[in-house]
C-alpha atoms as a printed R data frame, in Angstrom:
    type eleno elety resid chain resno       x       y      z
1   ATOM     1    CA   UNK     A     1 -24.636  59.927 25.633
2   ATOM     2    CA   UNK     A     2 -25.587  59.508 28.774
3   ATOM     3    CA   UNK     A     3 -30.057  58.718 29.473
4   ATOM     4    CA   UNK     A     4 -31.954  60.573 31.607
5   ATOM     5    CA   UNK     A     5 -35.750  58.995 32.386
6   ATOM     6    CA   UNK     A     6 -37.893  60.302 29.436
7   ATOM     7    CA   UNK     A     7 -40.542  60.269 31.797
8   ATOM     8    CA   UNK     A     8 -42.396  63.499 33.130
9   ATOM     9    CA   UNK     A     9 -43.283  62.245 36.849
10  ATOM    10    CA   UNK     A    10 -39.654  62.314 36.860
11  ATOM    11    CA   UNK     A    11 -39.427  65.666 36.609
12  ATOM    12    CA   UNK     A    12 -38.728  68.115 39.298
13  ATOM    13    CA   UNK     A    13 -41.746  69.476 40.677
14  ATOM    14    CA   UNK     A    14 -41.688  72.639 39.381
15  ATOM    15    CA   UNK     A    15 -41.108  71.594 35.996
16  ATOM    16    CA   UNK     A    16 -44.086  69.388 36.511
17  ATOM    17    CA   UNK     A    17 -46.265  72.387 37.347
18  ATOM    18    CA   UNK     A    18 -45.227  74.771 34.561
19  ATOM    19    CA   UNK     A    19 -46.506  72.067 32.165
20  ATOM    20    CA   UNK     A    20 -49.247  71.083 34.254
21  ATOM    21    CA   UNK     A    21 -50.161  74.995 34.342
22  ATOM    22    CA   UNK     A    22 -49.315  75.031 29.972
23  ATOM    23    CA   UNK     A    23 -51.478  71.716 29.754
24  ATOM    24    CA   UNK     A    24 -54.805  73.161 32.087
25  ATOM    25    CA   UNK     A    25 -54.509  69.661 34.002
26  ATOM    26    CA   UNK     A    26 -56.137  72.272 36.897
27  ATOM    27    CA   UNK     A    27 -56.581  69.178 39.673
28  ATOM    28    CA   UNK     A    28 -52.439  68.091 39.319
29  ATOM    29    CA   UNK     A    29 -51.953  71.836 39.608
30  ATOM    30    CA   UNK     A    30 -53.764  72.317 42.762
31  ATOM    31    CA   UNK     A    31 -52.142  69.223 43.792
32  ATOM    32    CA   UNK     A    32 -48.325  70.680 43.220
33  ATOM    33    CA   UNK     A    33 -48.981  73.193 44.756
34  ATOM    34    CA   UNK     A    34 -48.685  72.854 47.602
35  ATOM    35    CA   UNK     A    35 -45.829  70.275 47.012
36  ATOM    36    CA   UNK     A    36 -43.395  72.813 45.300
37  ATOM    37    CA   UNK     A    37 -40.397  75.686 45.898
38  ATOM    38    CA   UNK     A    38 -42.273  78.396 44.501
39  ATOM    39    CA   UNK     A    39 -38.911  80.676 44.351
40  ATOM    40    CA   UNK     A    40 -37.639  77.432 42.263
41  ATOM    41    CA   UNK     A    41 -40.311  77.543 40.225
42  ATOM    42    CA   UNK     A    42 -39.977  81.659 39.527
43  ATOM    43    CA   UNK     A    43 -36.415  80.861 38.480
44  ATOM    44    CA   UNK     A    44 -37.752  78.259 36.130
45  ATOM    45    CA   UNK     A    45 -40.669  80.204 34.621
46  ATOM    46    CA   UNK     A    46 -38.097  83.045 33.787
47  ATOM    47    CA   UNK     A    47 -35.757  80.623 32.859
48  ATOM    48    CA   UNK     A    48 -38.141  78.980 29.875
49  ATOM    49    CA   UNK     A    49 -39.347  82.222 29.204
50  ATOM    50    CA   UNK     A    50 -42.714  81.310 29.200
51  ATOM    51    CA   UNK     A    51 -44.047  83.762 31.965
52  ATOM    52    CA   UNK     A    52 -46.911  85.119 29.057
53  ATOM    53    CA   UNK     A    53 -48.361  81.274 28.956
54  ATOM    54    CA   UNK     A    54 -47.736  80.824 32.909
55  ATOM    55    CA   UNK     A    55 -50.086  84.236 33.875
56  ATOM    56    CA   UNK     A    56 -52.491  83.396 31.154
57  ATOM    57    CA   UNK     A    57 -52.915  79.979 32.424
58  ATOM    58    CA   UNK     A    58 -52.414  81.097 35.923
59  ATOM    59    CA   UNK     A    59 -55.950  83.662 35.542
60  ATOM    60    CA   UNK     A    60 -58.075  81.297 33.542
61  ATOM    61    CA   UNK     A    61 -57.808  78.358 36.295
62  ATOM    62    CA   UNK     A    62 -58.137  80.554 38.389
63  ATOM    63    CA   UNK     A    63 -55.147  79.280 41.083
64  ATOM    64    CA   UNK     A    64 -53.382  82.543 41.702
65  ATOM    65    CA   UNK     A    65 -54.664  82.507 45.402
66  ATOM    66    CA   UNK     A    66 -52.599  78.756 45.787
67  ATOM    67    CA   UNK     A    67 -48.865  80.576 45.294
68  ATOM    68    CA   UNK     A    68 -47.641  82.958 47.343
69  ATOM    69    CA   UNK     A    69 -48.497  86.845 46.294
70  ATOM    70    CA   UNK     A    70 -45.330  87.942 44.972
71  ATOM    71    CA   UNK     A    71 -44.701  84.686 42.906
72  ATOM    72    CA   UNK     A    72 -47.743  85.901 40.527
73  ATOM    73    CA   UNK     A    73 -47.512  89.409 41.252
74  ATOM    74    CA   UNK     A    74 -43.588  88.761 39.665
75  ATOM    75    CA   UNK     A    75 -45.194  86.632 36.513
76  ATOM    76    CA   UNK     A    76 -47.551  89.496 36.361
77  ATOM    77    CA   UNK     A    77 -44.300  92.222 35.790
78  ATOM    78    CA   UNK     A    78 -42.605  90.255 33.994
79  ATOM    79    CA   UNK     A    79 -45.309  89.465 31.348
80  ATOM    80    CA   UNK     A    80 -46.923  93.518 31.620
81  ATOM    81    CA   UNK     A    81 -43.285  94.343 30.238
82  ATOM    82    CA   UNK     A    82 -42.519  91.841 27.515
83  ATOM    83    CA   UNK     A    83 -45.964  93.553 25.702
84  ATOM    84    CA   UNK     A    84 -43.603  96.650 25.679
85  ATOM    85    CA   UNK     A    85 -40.481  94.610 24.610
86  ATOM    86    CA   UNK     A    86 -42.769  93.117 22.139
87  ATOM    87    CA   UNK     A    87 -44.398  96.210 20.653
88  ATOM    88    CA   UNK     A    88 -40.958  97.930 20.616
89  ATOM    89    CA   UNK     A    89 -39.280  95.423 18.580
90  ATOM    90    CA   UNK     A    90 -41.724  95.128 16.083
91  ATOM    91    CA   UNK     A    91 -41.770  98.904 15.667
92  ATOM    92    CA   UNK     A    92 -38.057  98.437 15.199
93  ATOM    93    CA   UNK     A    93 -38.662  95.884 12.868
94  ATOM    94    CA   UNK     A    94 -40.869  97.757 10.561
95  ATOM    95    CA   UNK     A    95 -38.183 100.586 10.079
96  ATOM    96    CA   UNK     A    96 -35.414  97.924  9.294
97  ATOM    97    CA   UNK     A    97 -37.693  96.632  6.990
98  ATOM    98    CA   UNK     A    98 -38.135 100.196  4.970
99  ATOM    99    CA   UNK     A    99 -34.840 100.359  4.990
100 ATOM   100    CA   UNK     A   100 -33.663  97.285  3.471
101 ATOM   101    CA   UNK     A   101 -36.747  97.806  0.908
102 ATOM   102    CA   UNK     A   102 -35.509 101.458 -0.270
103 ATOM   103    CA   UNK     A   103 -31.759  99.484 -0.848
104 ATOM   104    CA   UNK     A   104 -33.734  96.806 -3.037
105 ATOM   105    CA   UNK     A   105 -31.911  94.270 -0.393
106 ATOM   106    CA   UNK     A   106 -34.351  90.734  0.170
107 ATOM   107    CA   UNK     A   107 -34.241  89.484  3.802
108 ATOM   108    CA   UNK     A   108 -35.978  86.724  5.554
109 ATOM   109    CA   UNK     A   109 -37.447  87.225  9.559
110 ATOM   110    CA   UNK     A   110 -36.929  84.532 11.546
111 ATOM   111    CA   UNK     A   111 -38.319  84.498 15.067
112 ATOM   112    CA   UNK     A   112 -39.278  87.049 17.191
113 ATOM   113    CA   UNK     A   113 -42.842  89.328 16.970
114 ATOM   114    CA   UNK     A   114 -43.592  87.285 13.444
115 ATOM   115    CA   UNK     A   115 -43.893  84.481 15.698
116 ATOM   116    CA   UNK     A   116 -45.731  85.958 18.387
117 ATOM   117    CA   UNK     A   117 -48.528  86.874 15.729
118 ATOM   118    CA   UNK     A   118 -48.180  83.550 13.740
119 ATOM   119    CA   UNK     A   119 -47.990  80.847 15.906
120 ATOM   120    CA   UNK     A   120 -49.859  82.576 18.935
121 ATOM   121    CA   UNK     A   121 -52.285  84.644 17.220
122 ATOM   122    CA   UNK     A   122 -51.280  87.382 20.421
123 ATOM   123    CA   UNK     A   123 -48.046  89.467 20.241
124 ATOM   124    CA   UNK     A   124 -47.942  89.029 24.201
125 ATOM   125    CA   UNK     A   125 -48.235  85.393 24.617
126 ATOM   126    CA   UNK     A   126 -44.748  84.768 22.459
127 ATOM   127    CA   UNK     A   127 -40.911  86.538 24.594
128 ATOM   128    CA   UNK     A   128 -38.161  87.581 22.447
129 ATOM   129    CA   UNK     A   129 -34.968  89.709 23.170
130 ATOM   130    CA   UNK     A   130 -33.991  90.338 19.386
131 ATOM   131    CA   UNK     A   131 -34.979  90.753 15.945
132 ATOM   132    CA   UNK     A   132 -33.465  87.550 13.821
133 ATOM   133    CA   UNK     A   133 -32.822  88.500 10.231
134 ATOM   134    CA   UNK     A   134 -31.789  86.088  7.168
135 ATOM   135    CA   UNK     A   135 -30.025  88.295  3.658
136 ATOM   136    CA   UNK     A   136 -27.977  86.365  1.126
137 ATOM   137    CA   UNK     A   137 -24.477  86.083  2.183
138 ATOM   138    CA   UNK     A   138 -23.879  87.779 -1.407
139 ATOM   139    CA   UNK     A   139 -24.750  90.846  0.593
140 ATOM   140    CA   UNK     A   140 -24.152  90.671  3.441
141 ATOM   141    CA   UNK     A   141 -21.661  94.095  3.529
142 ATOM   142    CA   UNK     A   142 -24.474  95.399  2.596
143 ATOM   143    CA   UNK     A   143 -26.430  94.536  5.413
144 ATOM   144    CA   UNK     A   144 -23.780  95.753  7.422
145 ATOM   145    CA   UNK     A   145 -24.008  99.159  6.162
146 ATOM   146    CA   UNK     A   146 -27.891  99.556  6.527
147 ATOM   147    CA   UNK     A   147 -27.459  98.276 10.361
148 ATOM   148    CA   UNK     A   148 -25.007 101.201 10.343
149 ATOM   149    CA   UNK     A   149 -26.430 103.665  9.470
150 ATOM   150    CA   UNK     A   150 -28.916 102.975 11.393
151 ATOM   151    CA   UNK     A   151 -27.094 103.730 14.126
152 ATOM   152    CA   UNK     A   152 -26.320  99.968 15.274
153 ATOM   153    CA   UNK     A   153 -22.819  98.709 16.513
154 ATOM   154    CA   UNK     A   154 -20.990  95.236 15.277
155 ATOM   155    CA   UNK     A   155 -20.228  93.047 17.988
156 ATOM   156    CA   UNK     A   156 -17.009  91.988 16.757
157 ATOM   157    CA   UNK     A   157 -16.518  89.119 18.857
158 ATOM   158    CA   UNK     A   158 -15.711  87.060 15.340
159 ATOM   159    CA   UNK     A   159 -12.041  86.314 14.699
160 ATOM   160    CA   UNK     A   160 -11.610  85.171 10.800
161 ATOM   161    CA   UNK     A   161  -7.840  83.728  9.145
162 ATOM   162    CA   UNK     A   162  -9.805  82.031  6.257
163 ATOM   163    CA   UNK     A   163 -12.714  83.406  5.516
164 ATOM   164    CA   UNK     A   164 -13.849  79.802  8.264
165 ATOM   165    CA   UNK     A   165 -16.968  82.923  9.588
166 ATOM   166    CA   UNK     A   166 -19.436  82.249  6.537
167 ATOM   167    CA   UNK     A   167 -19.787  78.558  7.007
168 ATOM   168    CA   UNK     A   168 -18.243  78.574 10.890
169 ATOM   169    CA   UNK     A   169 -20.348  81.189 11.960
170 ATOM   170    CA   UNK     A   170 -24.204  81.818 11.084
171 ATOM   171    CA   UNK     A   171 -24.822  85.509 12.312
172 ATOM   172    CA   UNK     A   172 -23.394  88.801 13.261
173 ATOM   173    CA   UNK     A   173 -24.479  90.478 15.928
174 ATOM   174    CA   UNK     A   174 -26.220  94.984 16.167
175 ATOM   175    CA   UNK     A   175 -26.551  96.624 19.068
176 ATOM   176    CA   UNK     A   176 -27.827  99.373 19.258
177 ATOM   177    CA   UNK     A   177 -27.295 101.675 22.357
178 ATOM   178    CA   UNK     A   178 -29.579 104.654 22.373
179 ATOM   179    CA   UNK     A   179 -32.550 102.077 22.323
180 ATOM   180    CA   UNK     A   180 -31.023  98.938 23.012
181 ATOM   181    CA   UNK     A   181 -31.841  96.932 20.561
182 ATOM   182    CA   UNK     A   182 -30.047  93.512 19.350
183 ATOM   183    CA   UNK     A   183 -30.133  92.095 16.109
184 ATOM   184    CA   UNK     A   184 -29.063  89.082 15.120
185 ATOM   185    CA   UNK     A   185 -28.290  89.228 10.855
186 ATOM   186    CA   UNK     A   186 -27.790  85.785  9.089
187 ATOM   187    CA   UNK     A   187 -26.513  84.709  6.263
188 ATOM   188    CA   UNK     A   188 -27.320  80.514  7.088
189 ATOM   189    CA   UNK     A   189 -29.662  79.398  9.524
190 ATOM   190    CA   UNK     A   190 -27.149  77.538 11.228
191 ATOM   191    CA   UNK     A   191 -23.739  77.330 11.560
192 ATOM   192    CA   UNK     A   192 -21.756  74.371  9.611
193 ATOM   193    CA   UNK     A   193 -22.272  71.266  9.503
194 ATOM   194    CA   UNK     A   194 -25.877  71.924  8.881
195 ATOM   195    CA   UNK     A   195 -27.432  70.908  5.595
196 ATOM   196    CA   UNK     A   196 -30.071  73.846  5.586
197 ATOM   197    CA   UNK     A   197 -32.134  75.573  2.013
198 ATOM   198    CA   UNK     A   198 -30.186  77.913  0.126
199 ATOM   199    CA   UNK     A   199 -31.474  81.820  0.554
200 ATOM   200    CA   UNK     A   200 -32.959  81.577 -3.062
201 ATOM   201    CA   UNK     A   201 -35.032  78.648 -2.367
202 ATOM   202    CA   UNK     A   202 -36.566  80.132  0.968
203 ATOM   203    CA   UNK     A   203 -37.481  83.148 -0.581
204 ATOM   204    CA   UNK     A   204 -38.914  81.433 -3.628
205 ATOM   205    CA   UNK     A   205 -41.174  79.598 -0.554
206 ATOM   206    CA   UNK     A   206 -41.138  82.675  1.995
207 ATOM   207    CA   UNK     A   207 -45.194  83.403  3.017
208 ATOM   208    CA   UNK     A   208 -46.160  87.410  4.018
209 ATOM   209    CA   UNK     A   209 -46.908  88.200  7.717
210 ATOM   210    CA   UNK     A   210 -50.476  90.478  6.612
211 ATOM   211    CA   UNK     A   211 -49.638  93.266  9.782
212 ATOM   212    CA   UNK     A   212 -52.052  95.650  8.536
213 ATOM   213    CA   UNK     A   213 -53.547  96.401  4.832
214 ATOM   214    CA   UNK     A   214 -50.206  98.186  4.208
215 ATOM   215    CA   UNK     A   215 -48.099  96.466  6.348
216 ATOM   216    CA   UNK     A   216 -46.374  93.323  5.543
217 ATOM   217    CA   UNK     A   217 -42.978  91.296  6.173
218 ATOM   218    CA   UNK     A   218 -41.699  88.124  4.488
219 ATOM   219    CA   UNK     A   219 -41.123  84.979  6.850
220 ATOM   220    CA   UNK     A   220 -40.282  81.866  6.318
221 ATOM   221    CA   UNK     A   221 -42.498  79.155  4.345
222 ATOM   222    CA   UNK     A   222 -44.259  76.527  6.279
223 ATOM   223    CA   UNK     A   223 -41.515  73.682  5.914
224 ATOM   224    CA   UNK     A   224 -38.578  75.939  6.147
225 ATOM   225    CA   UNK     A   225 -40.325  77.312  9.409
226 ATOM   226    CA   UNK     A   226 -40.420  74.149 10.889
227 ATOM   227    CA   UNK     A   227 -36.839  72.738 10.075
228 ATOM   228    CA   UNK     A   228 -36.067  76.043 11.374
229 ATOM   229    CA   UNK     A   229 -37.667  76.219 14.908
230 ATOM   230    CA   UNK     A   230 -36.859  72.179 15.428
231 ATOM   231    CA   UNK     A   231 -32.948  72.010 14.242
232 ATOM   232    CA   UNK     A   232 -32.202  75.412 16.303
233 ATOM   233    CA   UNK     A   233 -33.979  73.681 19.305
234 ATOM   234    CA   UNK     A   234 -32.176  70.903 18.811
235 ATOM   235    CA   UNK     A   235 -29.304  72.435 18.730
236 ATOM   236    CA   UNK     A   236 -29.664  74.370 21.799
237 ATOM   237    CA   UNK     A   237 -30.418  70.786 23.743
238 ATOM   238    CA   UNK     A   238 -34.491  72.225 24.152
239 ATOM   239    CA   UNK     A   239 -33.361  74.104 26.874
240 ATOM   240    CA   UNK     A   240 -35.999  76.184 27.221
241 ATOM   241    CA   UNK     A   241 -39.168  75.035 26.930
242 ATOM   242    CA   UNK     A   242 -40.024  78.377 25.227
243 ATOM   243    CA   UNK     A   243 -39.143  76.503 21.746
244 ATOM   244    CA   UNK     A   244 -40.310  73.965 22.023
245 ATOM   245    CA   UNK     A   245 -44.148  75.184 22.882
246 ATOM   246    CA   UNK     A   246 -43.249  76.830 19.060
247 ATOM   247    CA   UNK     A   247 -43.534  73.842 17.892
248 ATOM   248    CA   UNK     A   248 -46.652  72.720 20.157
249 ATOM   249    CA   UNK     A   249 -48.336  75.853 18.389
250 ATOM   250    CA   UNK     A   250 -47.682  74.750 14.762
251 ATOM   251    CA   UNK     A   251 -48.591  71.031 15.371
252 ATOM   252    CA   UNK     A   252 -51.864  72.817 16.866
253 ATOM   253    CA   UNK     A   253 -52.088  74.522 13.445
254 ATOM   254    CA   UNK     A   254 -52.368  71.244 11.733
255 ATOM   255    CA   UNK     A   255 -49.259  72.269  9.376
256 ATOM   256    CA   UNK     A   256 -47.668  69.188  9.880
257 ATOM   257    CA   UNK     A   257 -48.297  66.043  8.095
258 ATOM   258    CA   UNK     A   258 -47.094  62.335  7.340
259 ATOM   259    CA   UNK     A   259 -47.502  63.267  3.500
260 ATOM   260    CA   UNK     A   260 -44.416  62.813  0.461
261 ATOM   261    CA   UNK     A   261 -43.694  66.486 -0.020
262 ATOM   262    CA   UNK     A   262 -42.822  66.656  3.688
263 ATOM   263    CA   UNK     A   263 -40.875  63.321  3.519
264 ATOM   264    CA   UNK     A   264 -38.873  64.635  0.765
265 ATOM   265    CA   UNK     A   265 -38.430  67.967  3.530
266 ATOM   266    CA   UNK     A   266 -37.129  66.027  6.021
267 ATOM   267    CA   UNK     A   267 -34.584  63.865  3.775
268 ATOM   268    CA   UNK     A   268 -33.372  66.517  1.493
269 ATOM   269    CA   UNK     A   269 -32.248  68.568  4.133
270 ATOM   270    CA   UNK     A   270 -31.384  65.445  6.407
271 ATOM   271    CA   UNK     A   271 -33.321  66.400  9.758
272 ATOM   272    CA   UNK     A   272 -35.704  63.261  9.841
273 ATOM   273    CA   UNK     A   273 -34.002  62.218 13.285
274 ATOM   274    CA   UNK     A   274 -34.159  65.773 14.266
275 ATOM   275    CA   UNK     A   275 -37.971  66.606 13.524
276 ATOM   276    CA   UNK     A   276 -38.896  62.938 15.139
277 ATOM   277    CA   UNK     A   277 -37.074  64.296 18.324
278 ATOM   278    CA   UNK     A   278 -39.211  67.255 18.193
279 ATOM   279    CA   UNK     A   279 -42.269  65.570 17.503
280 ATOM   280    CA   UNK     A   280 -42.207  62.945 19.996
281 ATOM   281    CA   UNK     A   281 -40.854  65.983 23.103
282 ATOM   282    CA   UNK     A   282 -43.931  67.852 21.730
283 ATOM   283    CA   UNK     A   283 -46.144  64.710 21.695
284 ATOM   284    CA   UNK     A   284 -44.329  64.138 26.290
285 ATOM   285    CA   UNK     A   285 -44.661  67.215 27.523
286 ATOM   286    CA   UNK     A   286 -47.388  69.002 25.912
287 ATOM   287    CA   UNK     A   287 -49.731  66.344 24.249
288 ATOM   288    CA   UNK     A   288 -49.218  67.679 20.756
289 ATOM   289    CA   UNK     A   289 -51.739  65.237 18.729
290 ATOM   290    CA   UNK     A   290 -49.780  64.325 15.813
291 ATOM   291    CA   UNK     A   291 -47.689  60.811 14.326
292 ATOM   292    CA   UNK     A   292 -45.110  60.566 11.915
293 ATOM   293    CA   UNK     A   293 -43.145  57.737 10.420
294 ATOM   294    CA   UNK     A   294 -39.969  59.566 11.801
295 ATOM   295    CA   UNK     A   295 -41.057  59.542 15.695
296 ATOM   296    CA   UNK     A   296 -40.844  55.669 15.234
297 ATOM   297    CA   UNK     A   297 -37.036  55.392 14.430
298 ATOM   298    CA   UNK     A   298 -34.451  54.155 17.308
299 ATOM   299    CA   UNK     A   299 -32.410  57.332 16.649
300 ATOM   300    CA   UNK     A   300 -35.286  59.628 17.021
301 ATOM   301    CA   UNK     A   301 -36.176  57.705 20.518
302 ATOM   302    CA   UNK     A   302 -32.422  58.152 21.739
303 ATOM   303    CA   UNK     A   303 -32.403  62.053 20.767
304 ATOM   304    CA   UNK     A   304 -35.722  63.020 22.785
305 ATOM   305    CA   UNK     A   305 -34.342  60.935 26.331
306 ATOM   306    CA   UNK     A   306 -30.841  62.882 25.458
307 ATOM   307    CA   UNK     A   307 -32.671  66.361 24.990
308 ATOM   308    CA   UNK     A   308 -34.952  65.220 28.802
309 ATOM   309    CA   UNK     A   309 -31.366  65.435 30.360
310 ATOM   310    CA   UNK     A   310 -32.008  69.701 29.792
311 ATOM   311    CA   UNK     A   311 -35.504  69.443 31.585
312 ATOM   312    CA   UNK     A   312 -34.394  68.154 35.272
313 ATOM   313    CA   UNK     A   313 -31.791  71.080 35.369
314 ATOM   314    CA   UNK     A   314 -31.726  74.806 34.867
315 ATOM   315    CA   UNK     A   315 -28.827  74.325 31.970
316 ATOM   316    CA   UNK     A   316 -28.284  77.526 30.420
317 ATOM   317    CA   UNK     A   317 -25.633  77.797 27.401
318 ATOM   318    CA   UNK     A   318 -25.408  80.884 26.791
319 ATOM   319    CA   UNK     A   319 -23.930  81.521 29.888
320 ATOM   320    CA   UNK     A   320 -19.640  82.613 29.928
321 ATOM   321    CA   UNK     A   321 -19.183  80.020 32.808
322 ATOM   322    CA   UNK     A   322 -21.011  76.101 31.641
323 ATOM   323    CA   UNK     A   323 -20.078  74.039 34.558
324 ATOM   324    CA   UNK     A   324 -18.251  71.610 32.651
325 ATOM   325    CA   UNK     A   325 -20.517  68.308 33.314
326 ATOM   326    CA   UNK     A   326 -23.008  70.171 31.444
327 ATOM   327    CA   UNK     A   327 -20.355  71.130 28.745
328 ATOM   328    CA   UNK     A   328 -19.408  67.508 28.247
329 ATOM   329    CA   UNK     A   329 -22.661  66.166 28.096
330 ATOM   330    CA   UNK     A   330 -23.509  68.915 25.417
331 ATOM   331    CA   UNK     A   331 -20.809  68.428 23.155
332 ATOM   332    CA   UNK     A   332 -21.707  64.450 23.195
333 ATOM   333    CA   UNK     A   333 -25.501  65.803 22.884
334 ATOM   334    CA   UNK     A   334 -24.804  67.844 19.491
335 ATOM   335    CA   UNK     A   335 -22.418  65.064 18.029
336 ATOM   336    CA   UNK     A   336 -25.368  62.629 18.633
337 ATOM   337    CA   UNK     A   337 -27.692  65.232 16.100
338 ATOM   338    CA   UNK     A   338 -25.336  65.164 12.764
339 ATOM   339    CA   UNK     A   339 -25.648  62.383 10.200
340 ATOM   340    CA   UNK     A   340 -22.617  60.675  9.351
341 ATOM   341    CA   UNK     A   341 -21.659  63.105  6.311
342 ATOM   342    CA   UNK     A   342 -22.124  65.933  8.856
343 ATOM   343    CA   UNK     A   343 -19.755  64.154 11.789
344 ATOM   344    CA   UNK     A   344 -17.154  63.974  8.918
345 ATOM   345    CA   UNK     A   345 -16.920  67.924  8.249
346 ATOM   346    CA   UNK     A   346 -17.252  68.646 11.602
347 ATOM   347    CA   UNK     A   347 -14.147  66.381 12.528
348 ATOM   348    CA   UNK     A   348 -12.843  68.224  9.107
349 ATOM   349    CA   UNK     A   349 -12.910  71.457 10.179
350 ATOM   350    CA   UNK     A   350 -10.296  70.128 13.053
351 ATOM   351    CA   UNK     A   351  -8.003  70.870 10.775
352 ATOM   352    CA   UNK     A   352  -8.590  74.412  9.675
353 ATOM   353    CA   UNK     A   353  -6.810  77.037 10.992
354 ATOM   354    CA   UNK     A   354  -8.127  78.911 13.559
355 ATOM   355    CA   UNK     A   355  -7.487  83.179 14.901
356 ATOM   356    CA   UNK     A   356  -5.497  81.555 17.764
357 ATOM   357    CA   UNK     A   357  -3.896  79.054 15.380
358 ATOM   358    CA   UNK     A   358  -2.659  82.768 13.718
359 ATOM   359    CA   UNK     A   359  -1.411  84.409 16.997
360 ATOM   360    CA   UNK     A   360   0.417  81.595 17.715
361 ATOM   361    CA   UNK     A   361   2.697  81.925 14.317
362 ATOM   362    CA   UNK     A   362   1.676  84.584 12.145
363 ATOM   363    CA   UNK     A   363   2.457  83.605  8.928
364 ATOM   364    CA   UNK     A   364   2.300  85.739  5.648
365 ATOM   365    CA   UNK     A   365  -1.356  85.075  3.726
366 ATOM   366    CA   UNK     A   366   0.165  83.796  0.774
367 ATOM   367    CA   UNK     A   367   1.668  80.949  3.219
368 ATOM   368    CA   UNK     A   368  -2.092  80.195  4.991
369 ATOM   369    CA   UNK     A   369  -2.025  77.114  3.897
370 ATOM   370    CA   UNK     A   370   0.925  76.195  5.540
371 ATOM   371    CA   UNK     A   371  -1.405  76.059  8.944
372 ATOM   372    CA   UNK     A   372  -3.230  72.904  7.872
373 ATOM   373    CA   UNK     A   373   0.707  71.515  8.393
374 ATOM   374    CA   UNK     A   374   1.627  72.537 11.168
375 ATOM   375    CA   UNK     A   375  -2.151  72.949 12.983
376 ATOM   376    CA   UNK     A   376  -1.261  69.527 15.284
377 ATOM   377    CA   UNK     A   377   1.630  70.840 16.677
378 ATOM   378    CA   UNK     A   378   0.089  73.727 17.227
379 ATOM   379    CA   UNK     A   379  -2.443  72.500 19.008
380 ATOM   380    CA   UNK     A   380  -0.339  69.964 21.465
381 ATOM   381    CA   UNK     A   381   2.066  73.199 22.616
382 ATOM   382    CA   UNK     A   382  -1.561  75.211 23.462
383 ATOM   383    CA   UNK     A   383  -2.371  72.133 25.198
384 ATOM   384    CA   UNK     A   384   1.123  71.383 27.111
385 ATOM   385    CA   UNK     A   385   0.807  75.572 28.024
386 ATOM   386    CA   UNK     A   386  -2.736  74.708 28.808
387 ATOM   387    CA   UNK     A   387  -1.236  72.287 32.050
388 ATOM   388    CA   UNK     A   388   1.721  73.564 32.596
389 ATOM   389    CA   UNK     A   389  -0.638  76.829 33.491
390 ATOM   390    CA   UNK     A   390  -2.998  74.218 36.098
391 ATOM   391    CA   UNK     A   391  -0.412  72.726 37.849
392 ATOM   392    CA   UNK     A   392   1.028  76.462 38.380
393 ATOM   393    CA   UNK     A   393  -2.259  77.400 39.779
394 ATOM   394    CA   UNK     A   394  -2.596  74.241 42.087
395 ATOM   395    CA   UNK     A   395   1.094  74.863 43.287
């Protein structure tokens, strides 16, 4: 995997200014204000979803006069729009929770307004695009019925041949056309080959986010939240600073301690090197005050250097057309996150039949196991057709 420099001074000037603002380094901020490309700065602020922090930093450090007026106006507008968005999501979160409670269906909220309140202490200080909730896999159909009753429509983008959706994917997406809210209903925290706690374990360790004397929402326990956020951020290459700033906020609360319980959690779910990566990056970019033996691991240091690739450019992994060089790098990077066992499972998945195998060579359900035998031939045939199509285009 290609390594990039693990040094803040080698980052783009716009990224340096963002980090300096977030760390309240006013002298450095003033120095960088005369050098940056302000349009690129604005793009980076929006891309990393950290305009609430930047808006507050600009006001606290009184540096609005050092930037073009339209830049500050746009950041302020995004900040204000986010407040309304977060209030709407909170209200919808409450509505859904009441419906699930009435159906006696347990759920845990994963991100969104919960993190804004519990990590930042202020609903306006974190951005959020949707609601993420987790339910037991054996009750996923009941959850779907509840979502449909609330007026949501399911995004039928998952195609499955032999129920591989249960492990190959980790959530279904629902969208409400009327109030334009997106909800992701998870049955896993991550897609395979992750090693993660079962829902019953997460439920036993849950916490309650208290919003009033009568309203509270269940969410992940202390160690499980760190597991979820660190592995989620790592899986996306920390390509948005918001995810890493969540880690920094956890560390500000003094949650991460280097004791036996934490060590057991890291090893039990096989994410010690990913935890080390998250801690190293938080220390490097935000000066987080934390020490842990997992930060000394060679694998953690290598992963942290590998993630620095995503801080040198604006990488959007959710785009339909990710540039080939970025897609290739990210594929290599993802493999570097796996343990040996996870790598074995990852490559074993290649032999599992996909929907395109069924479309190319339909078989009755009772003969589906034959796909394990003919899959290599179907894959070679697809590759041959792709090459032929590419040659036709060049002719």
